[in-house]
Amino acid sequence: MSKHNPHQFFLILAAVLICGVMGLVFFTQKANVIHAYLIALNVVTLVLYGFDKRQAIKSGMRVPEIVLYFLALIGGSPAAGVAQIIFRHKTKKTSFRVVFFLIVTLQITAVLTALYLAYKAA
């Protein structure tokens, strides 16, 4: 891994943090794997948004937007939406907001479709 590739660095960091928090939640709270994953993913997403906001203020190394999009896409969109409000981060960048909106719309459509198909099968 190149030290000059923040995409790889933050994806690996996110994966390690998600696994760590997921294990903690799974073993201490007796949560099932899916719940532990979603809790861990959303905690890590919130933390990385906060870190990115801090780095934006300090002009430090930023979390690439593609990483923030990816975390939202794989289930971290609730925390991403909350983080945008709490940290007032990525709220004025129209292109970011549009992509985030599309991700959330895709997720809502997928959940509603799955629920519809499950209802039809029952």
PDB file of C-alpha atoms in Angstrom:
ATOM      1  CA  MET A   1       0.000   0.000   0.000  1.00  0.00           C
ATOM      2  CA  SER A   2       1.385   3.339  -1.001  1.00  0.00           C
ATOM      3  CA  LYS A   3       1.490   5.978   1.688  1.00  0.00           C
ATOM      4  CA  HIS A   4       0.338   8.415  -1.000  1.00  0.00           C
ATOM      5  CA  ASN A   5      -2.925   6.606  -1.677  1.00  0.00           C
ATOM      6  CA  PRO A   6      -5.521   7.856   0.803  1.00  0.00           C
ATOM      7  CA  HIS A   7      -8.256   5.748  -0.856  1.00  0.00           C
ATOM      8  CA  GLN A   8      -6.540   2.509   0.135  1.00  0.00           C
ATOM      9  CA  PHE A   9      -5.512   3.812   3.525  1.00  0.00           C
ATOM     10  CA  PHE A  10      -9.005   4.920   4.543  1.00  0.00           C
ATOM     11  CA  LEU A  11     -10.718   1.846   3.090  1.00  0.00           C
ATOM     12  CA  ILE A  12      -8.387  -0.435   5.053  1.00  0.00           C
ATOM     13  CA  LEU A  13      -8.756   1.719   8.167  1.00  0.00           C
ATOM     14  CA  ALA A  14     -12.550   1.614   7.835  1.00  0.00           C
ATOM     15  CA  ALA A  15     -12.518  -2.175   7.365  1.00  0.00           C
ATOM     16  CA  VAL A  16     -10.332  -2.702  10.422  1.00  0.00           C
ATOM     17  CA  LEU A  17     -12.448  -0.363  12.557  1.00  0.00           C
ATOM     18  CA  ILE A  18     -15.685  -1.961  11.359  1.00  0.00           C
ATOM     19  CA  CYS A  19     -14.386  -5.443  12.192  1.00  0.00           C
ATOM     20  CA  GLY A  20     -13.202  -4.297  15.622  1.00  0.00           C
ATOM     21  CA  VAL A  21     -16.410  -2.530  16.567  1.00  0.00           C
ATOM     22  CA  MET A  22     -18.468  -5.346  15.064  1.00  0.00           C
ATOM     23  CA  GLY A  23     -16.650  -7.911  17.219  1.00  0.00           C
ATOM     24  CA  LEU A  24     -17.102  -5.747  20.286  1.00  0.00           C
ATOM     25  CA  VAL A  25     -20.840  -5.357  19.666  1.00  0.00           C
ATOM     26  CA  PHE A  26     -21.305  -8.999  18.681  1.00  0.00           C
ATOM     27  CA  PHE A  27     -19.590 -10.427  21.739  1.00  0.00           C
ATOM     28  CA  THR A  28     -20.591  -7.905  24.411  1.00  0.00           C
ATOM     29  CA  GLN A  29     -24.173  -7.225  23.358  1.00  0.00           C
ATOM     30  CA  LYS A  30     -25.000 -10.689  21.969  1.00  0.00           C
ATOM     31  CA  ALA A  31     -26.265  -8.968  18.814  1.00  0.00           C
ATOM     32  CA  ASN A  32     -26.674 -10.979  15.642  1.00  0.00           C
ATOM     33  CA  VAL A  33     -24.091 -10.501  12.904  1.00  0.00           C
ATOM     34  CA  ILE A  34     -26.240  -8.211  10.758  1.00  0.00           C
ATOM     35  CA  HIS A  35     -27.069  -5.880  13.645  1.00  0.00           C
ATOM     36  CA  ALA A  36     -23.448  -5.843  14.796  1.00  0.00           C
ATOM     37  CA  TYR A  37     -22.323  -5.027  11.234  1.00  0.00           C
ATOM     38  CA  LEU A  38     -24.807  -2.165  10.845  1.00  0.00           C
ATOM     39  CA  ILE A  39     -23.977  -0.699  14.255  1.00  0.00           C
ATOM     40  CA  ALA A  40     -20.235  -0.921  13.587  1.00  0.00           C
ATOM     41  CA  LEU A  41     -20.516   0.477  10.073  1.00  0.00           C
ATOM     42  CA  ASN A  42     -22.573   3.440  11.214  1.00  0.00           C
ATOM     43  CA  VAL A  43     -20.263   4.192  14.154  1.00  0.00           C
ATOM     44  CA  VAL A  44     -17.234   4.131  11.839  1.00  0.00           C
ATOM     45  CA  THR A  45     -19.032   6.253   9.224  1.00  0.00           C
ATOM     46  CA  LEU A  46     -19.878   8.875  11.842  1.00  0.00           C
ATOM     47  CA  VAL A  47     -16.299   8.897  13.134  1.00  0.00           C
ATOM     48  CA  LEU A  48     -14.788   9.251   9.649  1.00  0.00           C
ATOM     49  CA  TYR A  49     -17.126  12.143   8.785  1.00  0.00           C
ATOM     50  CA  GLY A  50     -16.090  13.870  12.002  1.00  0.00           C
ATOM     51  CA  PHE A  51     -12.434  13.181  11.270  1.00  0.00           C
ATOM     52  CA  ASP A  52     -12.804  14.533   7.732  1.00  0.00           C
ATOM     53  CA  LYS A  53     -14.451  17.715   9.011  1.00  0.00           C
ATOM     54  CA  ARG A  54     -11.619  18.196  11.504  1.00  0.00           C
ATOM     55  CA  GLN A  55      -9.053  17.625   8.778  1.00  0.00           C
ATOM     56  CA  ALA A  56     -10.851  20.095   6.506  1.00  0.00           C
ATOM     57  CA  ILE A  57     -10.547  22.753   9.202  1.00  0.00           C
ATOM     58  CA  LYS A  58      -6.878  21.929   9.863  1.00  0.00           C
ATOM     59  CA  SER A  59      -6.016  21.450   6.154  1.00  0.00           C
ATOM     60  CA  GLY A  60      -4.859  17.907   6.913  1.00  0.00           C
ATOM     61  CA  MET A  61      -5.162  14.637   5.019  1.00  0.00           C
ATOM     62  CA  ARG A  62      -8.814  14.230   4.039  1.00  0.00           C
ATOM     63  CA  VAL A  63     -10.988  11.160   3.736  1.00  0.00           C
ATOM     64  CA  PRO A  64     -11.647  10.783  -0.008  1.00  0.00           C
ATOM     65  CA  GLU A  65     -15.266  11.373  -1.002  1.00  0.00           C
ATOM     66  CA  ILE A  66     -15.394   7.977  -2.710  1.00  0.00           C
ATOM     67  CA  VAL A  67     -14.720   6.352   0.673  1.00  0.00           C
ATOM     68  CA  LEU A  68     -17.530   8.361   2.287  1.00  0.00           C
ATOM     69  CA  TYR A  69     -19.849   7.366  -0.592  1.00  0.00           C
ATOM     70  CA  PHE A  70     -18.833   3.720  -0.251  1.00  0.00           C
ATOM     71  CA  LEU A  71     -19.524   3.678   3.489  1.00  0.00           C
ATOM     72  CA  ALA A  72     -22.972   5.159   2.854  1.00  0.00           C
ATOM     73  CA  LEU A  73     -23.651   2.677   0.043  1.00  0.00           C
ATOM     74  CA  ILE A  74     -22.841  -0.411   2.117  1.00  0.00           C
ATOM     75  CA  GLY A  75     -25.187   0.621   4.918  1.00  0.00           C
ATOM     76  CA  GLY A  76     -23.728   3.672   6.627  1.00  0.00           C
ATOM     77  CA  SER A  77     -26.135   6.189   5.109  1.00  0.00           C
ATOM     78  CA  PRO A  78     -28.058   6.811   8.365  1.00  0.00           C
ATOM     79  CA  ALA A  79     -24.840   7.857  10.139  1.00  0.00           C
ATOM     80  CA  ALA A  80     -23.665   9.783   7.074  1.00  0.00           C
ATOM     81  CA  GLY A  81     -26.882  11.804   7.078  1.00  0.00           C
ATOM     82  CA  VAL A  82     -26.649  12.456  10.825  1.00  0.00           C
ATOM     83  CA  ALA A  83     -22.948  13.342  10.550  1.00  0.00           C
ATOM     84  CA  GLN A  84     -23.677  15.874   7.829  1.00  0.00           C
ATOM     85  CA  ILE A  85     -26.069  17.599  10.205  1.00  0.00           C
ATOM     86  CA  ILE A  86     -23.981  17.291  13.395  1.00  0.00           C
ATOM     87  CA  PHE A  87     -20.680  18.354  11.829  1.00  0.00           C
ATOM     88  CA  ARG A  88     -22.216  20.637   9.185  1.00  0.00           C
ATOM     89  CA  HIS A  89     -20.006  18.781   6.751  1.00  0.00           C
ATOM     90  CA  LYS A  90     -20.569  18.172   3.032  1.00  0.00           C
ATOM     91  CA  THR A  91     -23.842  20.086   3.204  1.00  0.00           C
ATOM     92  CA  LYS A  92     -22.978  22.838   0.741  1.00  0.00           C
ATOM     93  CA  LYS A  93     -21.221  20.773  -1.898  1.00  0.00           C
ATOM     94  CA  THR A  94     -24.042  20.115  -4.371  1.00  0.00           C
ATOM     95  CA  SER A  95     -22.306  17.288  -6.224  1.00  0.00           C
ATOM     96  CA  PHE A  96     -21.759  15.399  -2.957  1.00  0.00           C
ATOM     97  CA  ARG A  97     -25.347  15.934  -1.860  1.00  0.00           C
ATOM     98  CA  VAL A  98     -26.708  14.693  -5.213  1.00  0.00           C
ATOM     99  CA  VAL A  99     -24.677  11.472  -5.108  1.00  0.00           C
ATOM    100  CA  PHE A 100     -25.605  10.921  -1.449  1.00  0.00           C
ATOM    101  CA  PHE A 101     -29.288  11.469  -2.295  1.00  0.00           C
ATOM    102  CA  LEU A 102     -29.023   8.927  -5.127  1.00  0.00           C
ATOM    103  CA  ILE A 103     -27.439   6.374  -2.778  1.00  0.00           C
ATOM    104  CA  VAL A 104     -30.214   6.815  -0.211  1.00  0.00           C
ATOM    105  CA  THR A 105     -32.867   6.629  -2.936  1.00  0.00           C
ATOM    106  CA  LEU A 106     -31.312   3.407  -4.249  1.00  0.00           C
ATOM    107  CA  GLN A 107     -31.277   1.925  -0.743  1.00  0.00           C
ATOM    108  CA  ILE A 108     -34.901   2.845  -0.036  1.00  0.00           C
ATOM    109  CA  THR A 109     -35.957   1.388  -3.391  1.00  0.00           C
ATOM    110  CA  ALA A 110     -34.051  -1.839  -2.683  1.00  0.00           C
ATOM    111  CA  VAL A 111     -35.611  -2.231   0.780  1.00  0.00           C
ATOM    112  CA  LEU A 112     -39.127  -1.529  -0.491  1.00  0.00           C
ATOM    113  CA  THR A 113     -38.639  -3.977  -3.373  1.00  0.00           C
ATOM    114  CA  ALA A 114     -37.376  -6.670  -0.991  1.00  0.00           C
ATOM    115  CA  LEU A 115     -40.335  -6.114   1.329  1.00  0.00           C
ATOM    116  CA  TYR A 116     -42.763  -6.252  -1.609  1.00  0.00           C
ATOM    117  CA  LEU A 117     -41.237  -9.476  -2.930  1.00  0.00           C
ATOM    118  CA  ALA A 118     -41.283 -11.038   0.538  1.00  0.00           C
ATOM    119  CA  TYR A 119     -44.943 -10.063   0.932  1.00  0.00           C
ATOM    120  CA  LYS A 120     -45.822 -11.517  -2.484  1.00  0.00           C
ATOM    121  CA  ALA A 121     -44.007 -14.775  -1.658  1.00  0.00           C
ATOM    122  CA  ALA A 122     -45.835 -15.201   1.658  1.00  0.00           C
TER     123      ALA A 122
END
